[in-house]
CSV table of C-alpha atoms in Angstrom, one decimal:
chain,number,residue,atom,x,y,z
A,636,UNK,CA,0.0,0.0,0.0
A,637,UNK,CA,0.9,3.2,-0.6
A,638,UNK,CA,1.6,5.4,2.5
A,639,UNK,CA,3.0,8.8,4.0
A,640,UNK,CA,4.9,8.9,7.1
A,641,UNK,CA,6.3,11.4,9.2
A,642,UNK,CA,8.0,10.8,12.2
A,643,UNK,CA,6.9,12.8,15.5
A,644,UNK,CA,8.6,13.9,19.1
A,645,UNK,CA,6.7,11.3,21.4
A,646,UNK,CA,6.2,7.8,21.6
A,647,UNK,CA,2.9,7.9,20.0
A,648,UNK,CA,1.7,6.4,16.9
A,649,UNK,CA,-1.2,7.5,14.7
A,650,UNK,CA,-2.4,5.0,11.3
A,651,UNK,CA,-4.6,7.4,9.6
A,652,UNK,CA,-7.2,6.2,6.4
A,653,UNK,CA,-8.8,8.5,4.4
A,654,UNK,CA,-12.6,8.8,3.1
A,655,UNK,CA,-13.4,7.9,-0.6
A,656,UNK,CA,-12.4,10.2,-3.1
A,657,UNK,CA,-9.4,11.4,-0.4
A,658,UNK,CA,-5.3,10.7,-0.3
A,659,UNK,CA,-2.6,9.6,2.4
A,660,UNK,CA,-2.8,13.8,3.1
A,661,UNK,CA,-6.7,14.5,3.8
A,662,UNK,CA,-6.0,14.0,7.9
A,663,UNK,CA,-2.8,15.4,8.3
A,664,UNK,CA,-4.0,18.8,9.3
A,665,UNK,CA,-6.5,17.2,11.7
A,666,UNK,CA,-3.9,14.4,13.7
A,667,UNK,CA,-1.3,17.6,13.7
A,668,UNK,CA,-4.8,19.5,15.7
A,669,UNK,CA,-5.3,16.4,17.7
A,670,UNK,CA,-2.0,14.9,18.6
A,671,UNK,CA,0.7,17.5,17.5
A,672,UNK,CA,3.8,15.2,19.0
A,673,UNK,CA,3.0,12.2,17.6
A,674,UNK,CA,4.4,10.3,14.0
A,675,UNK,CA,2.2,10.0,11.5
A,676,UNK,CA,1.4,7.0,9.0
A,677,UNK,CA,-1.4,7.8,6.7
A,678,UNK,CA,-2.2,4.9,3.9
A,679,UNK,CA,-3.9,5.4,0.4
A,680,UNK,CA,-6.8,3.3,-0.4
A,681,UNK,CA,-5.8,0.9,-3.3
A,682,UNK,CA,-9.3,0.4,-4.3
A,683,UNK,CA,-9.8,3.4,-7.6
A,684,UNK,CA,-13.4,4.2,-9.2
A,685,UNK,CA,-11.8,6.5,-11.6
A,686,UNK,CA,-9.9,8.8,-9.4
A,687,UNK,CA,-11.4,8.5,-6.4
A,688,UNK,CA,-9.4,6.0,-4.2
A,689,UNK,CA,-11.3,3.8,-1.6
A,690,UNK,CA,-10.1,1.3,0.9
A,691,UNK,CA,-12.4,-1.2,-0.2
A,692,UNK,CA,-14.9,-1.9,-3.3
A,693,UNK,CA,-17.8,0.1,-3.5
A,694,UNK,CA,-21.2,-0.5,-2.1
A,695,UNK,CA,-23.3,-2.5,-4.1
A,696,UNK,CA,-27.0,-1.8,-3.0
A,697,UNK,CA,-25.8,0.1,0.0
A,698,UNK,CA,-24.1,-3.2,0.8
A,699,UNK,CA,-21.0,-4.6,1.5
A,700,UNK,CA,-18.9,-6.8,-0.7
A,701,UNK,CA,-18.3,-8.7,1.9
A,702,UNK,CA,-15.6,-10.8,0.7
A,703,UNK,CA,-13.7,-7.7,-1.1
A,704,UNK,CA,-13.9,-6.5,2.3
A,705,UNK,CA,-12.8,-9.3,4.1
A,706,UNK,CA,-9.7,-9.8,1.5
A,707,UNK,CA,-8.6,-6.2,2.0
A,708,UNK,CA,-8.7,-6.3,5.7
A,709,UNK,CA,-7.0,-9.4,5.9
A,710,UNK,CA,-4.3,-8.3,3.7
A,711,UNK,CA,-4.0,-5.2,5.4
A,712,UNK,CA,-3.4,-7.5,9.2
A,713,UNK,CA,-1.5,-10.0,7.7
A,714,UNK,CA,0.8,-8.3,4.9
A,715,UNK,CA,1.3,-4.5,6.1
A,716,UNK,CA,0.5,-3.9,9.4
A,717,UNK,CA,3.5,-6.5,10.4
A,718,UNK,CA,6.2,-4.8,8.2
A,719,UNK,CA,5.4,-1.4,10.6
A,720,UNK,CA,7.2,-0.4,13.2
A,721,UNK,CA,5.2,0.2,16.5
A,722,UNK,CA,5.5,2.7,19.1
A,723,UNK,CA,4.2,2.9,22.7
A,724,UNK,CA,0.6,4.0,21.9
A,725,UNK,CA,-0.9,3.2,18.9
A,726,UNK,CA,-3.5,5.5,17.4
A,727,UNK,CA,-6.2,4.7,14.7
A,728,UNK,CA,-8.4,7.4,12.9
A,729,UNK,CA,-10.6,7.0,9.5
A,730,UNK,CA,-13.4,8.9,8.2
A,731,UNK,CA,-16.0,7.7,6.2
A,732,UNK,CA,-14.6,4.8,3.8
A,733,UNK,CA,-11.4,4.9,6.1
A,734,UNK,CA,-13.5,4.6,9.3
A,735,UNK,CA,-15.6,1.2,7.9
A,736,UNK,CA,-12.3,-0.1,7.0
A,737,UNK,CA,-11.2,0.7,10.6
A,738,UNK,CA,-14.1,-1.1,11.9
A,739,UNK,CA,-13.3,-4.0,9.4
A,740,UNK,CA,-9.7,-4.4,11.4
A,741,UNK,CA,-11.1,-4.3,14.4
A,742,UNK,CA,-13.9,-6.9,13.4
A,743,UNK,CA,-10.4,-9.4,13.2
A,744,UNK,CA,-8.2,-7.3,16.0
A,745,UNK,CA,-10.2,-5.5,18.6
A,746,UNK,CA,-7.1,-4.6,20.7
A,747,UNK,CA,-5.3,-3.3,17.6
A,748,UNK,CA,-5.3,0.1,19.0
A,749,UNK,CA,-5.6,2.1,22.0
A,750,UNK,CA,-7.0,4.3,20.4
A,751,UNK,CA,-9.6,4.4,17.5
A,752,UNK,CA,-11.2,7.3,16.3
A,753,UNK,CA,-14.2,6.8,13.5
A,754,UNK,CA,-15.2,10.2,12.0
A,755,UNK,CA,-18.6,9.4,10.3
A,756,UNK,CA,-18.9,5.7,9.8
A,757,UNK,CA,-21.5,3.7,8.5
A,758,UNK,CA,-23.4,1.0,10.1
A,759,UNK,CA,-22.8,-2.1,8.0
A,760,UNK,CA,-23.5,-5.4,9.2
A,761,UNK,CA,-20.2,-5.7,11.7
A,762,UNK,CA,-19.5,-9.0,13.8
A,763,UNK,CA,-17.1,-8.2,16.9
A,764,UNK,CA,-16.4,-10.4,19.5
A,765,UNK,CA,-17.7,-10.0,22.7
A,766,UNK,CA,-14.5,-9.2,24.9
A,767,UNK,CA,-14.8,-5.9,26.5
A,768,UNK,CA,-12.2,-5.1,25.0
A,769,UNK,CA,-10.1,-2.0,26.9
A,770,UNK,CA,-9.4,0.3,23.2
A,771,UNK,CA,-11.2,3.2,23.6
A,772,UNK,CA,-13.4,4.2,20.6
A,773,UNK,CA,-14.6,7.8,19.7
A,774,UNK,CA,-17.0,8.1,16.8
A,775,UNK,CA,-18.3,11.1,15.1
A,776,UNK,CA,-21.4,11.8,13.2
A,777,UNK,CA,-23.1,15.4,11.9
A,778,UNK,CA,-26.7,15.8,12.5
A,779,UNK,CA,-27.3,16.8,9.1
A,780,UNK,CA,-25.0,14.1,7.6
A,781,UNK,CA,-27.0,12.3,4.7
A,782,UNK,CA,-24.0,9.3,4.1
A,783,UNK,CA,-23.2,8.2,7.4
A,784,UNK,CA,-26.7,8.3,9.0
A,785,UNK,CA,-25.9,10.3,12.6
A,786,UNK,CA,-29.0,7.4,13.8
A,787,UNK,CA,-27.1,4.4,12.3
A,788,UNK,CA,-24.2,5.7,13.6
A,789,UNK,CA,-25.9,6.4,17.1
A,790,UNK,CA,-26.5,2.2,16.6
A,791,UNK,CA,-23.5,1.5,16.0
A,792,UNK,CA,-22.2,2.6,18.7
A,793,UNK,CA,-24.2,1.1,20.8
A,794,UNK,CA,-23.5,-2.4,19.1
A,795,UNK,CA,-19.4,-1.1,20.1
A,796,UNK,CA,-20.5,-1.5,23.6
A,797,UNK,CA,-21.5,-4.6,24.2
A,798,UNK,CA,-17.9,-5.2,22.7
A,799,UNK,CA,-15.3,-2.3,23.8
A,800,UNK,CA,-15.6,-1.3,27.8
A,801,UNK,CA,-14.9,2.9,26.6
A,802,UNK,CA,-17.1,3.9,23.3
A,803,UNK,CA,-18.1,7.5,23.2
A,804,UNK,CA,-20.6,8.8,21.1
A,805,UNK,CA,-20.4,12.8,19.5
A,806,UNK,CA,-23.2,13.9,17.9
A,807,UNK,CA,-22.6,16.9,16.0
A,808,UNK,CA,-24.0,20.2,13.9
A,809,UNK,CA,-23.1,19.8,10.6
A,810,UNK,CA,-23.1,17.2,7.3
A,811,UNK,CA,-20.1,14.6,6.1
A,812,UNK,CA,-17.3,16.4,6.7
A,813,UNK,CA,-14.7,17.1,9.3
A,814,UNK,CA,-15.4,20.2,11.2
A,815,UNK,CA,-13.4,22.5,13.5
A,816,UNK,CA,-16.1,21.8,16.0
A,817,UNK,CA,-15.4,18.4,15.8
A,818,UNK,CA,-12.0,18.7,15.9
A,819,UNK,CA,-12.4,21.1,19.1
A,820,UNK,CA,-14.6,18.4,21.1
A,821,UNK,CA,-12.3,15.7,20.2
A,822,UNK,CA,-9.4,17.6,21.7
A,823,UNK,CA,-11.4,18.2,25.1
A,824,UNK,CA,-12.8,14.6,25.1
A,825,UNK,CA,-9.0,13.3,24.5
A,826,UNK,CA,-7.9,15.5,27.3
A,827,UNK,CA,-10.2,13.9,29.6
């Protein structure tokens, strides 16, 4: 895969994916808000539907292809996630496209992270283990968003509980996109 990496001042790691139709730069400015100090290794979706790069094939009747997803994720775990090197704390943050293939790896690795940030998923049909598993899970979703349902992604968080032990929920003003609200209430919740 395809990837930007910067290295940062702490012991912190953040593995950034990008939404469809974004690059390996489309959450730079928004980890540097977030966690300034930290290195940065942002992938680029292999998946093209013309330009547009995705992390995984497109929805076919607002469905998954599950086993395009399945093959991606796996070769993400298996293949590229073992070549990187790890640091301390290990950070995960996707939006949209980026954020279902997050949820995809942690379908497989729940304790991938200890950290996972999901700016506007969707609520496909996710299977996680029951483990109570310690990451801690901040998900994001505008009110007037119209791809990532803010309801279906009110459910899914709720389905992330019976799973994760710390899943918070923010419901925000706004549509698909990352906002400097967002950003701001991300920054006090990660202070917390």
């Amino acid at each position: 895969m395809e990837k930007f990496f910067q290295q940062g001042q702490d012991d912190t790691l953040v593995v950034a994916f990008h939404g469809t139709g974004g690059n390996e730069y489309q959450l730079l400015s928004t980890i540097a808000a977030l966690f300034p100090d930290a290195s940065v290794l942002s992938y680029l979706g292999t998946e093209k539907t013309g330009q547009e790069r995705r992390f995984f094939a497109q929805l076919v009747d607002g469905k998954l292809d599950r086993v395009d997803f399945e093959k991606r994720v796996t070769e993400f775990l298996e293949e590229e996630w073992p070549t990187v090197t790890k640091k301390e704390r290990i950070i995960f943050i996707g939006y949209s496209n980026g954020a279902n293939f997050v949820l995809g790896l942690l379908e497989k690795q729940p304790e991938l992270a200890d950290t996972v940030i999901l700016l506007h998923p969707s609520n496909f049909v996710y299977q996680f283990e029951t483990t109570a598993a310690s990451t801690q899970l901040l998900l994001t979703s505008g009110a007037q968003d119209s791809i990532s349902l803010p309801g279906e992604a009110l459910a899914l968080s709720q389905q992330l509980e019976k799973s994760f032990s710390n899943v918070h929920f923010l419901l925000l003003d706004g549509d698909h996109q990352v906002s400097e609200d967002e950003i701001n209430r991300l920054k006090t919740y990660l202070k917390k």
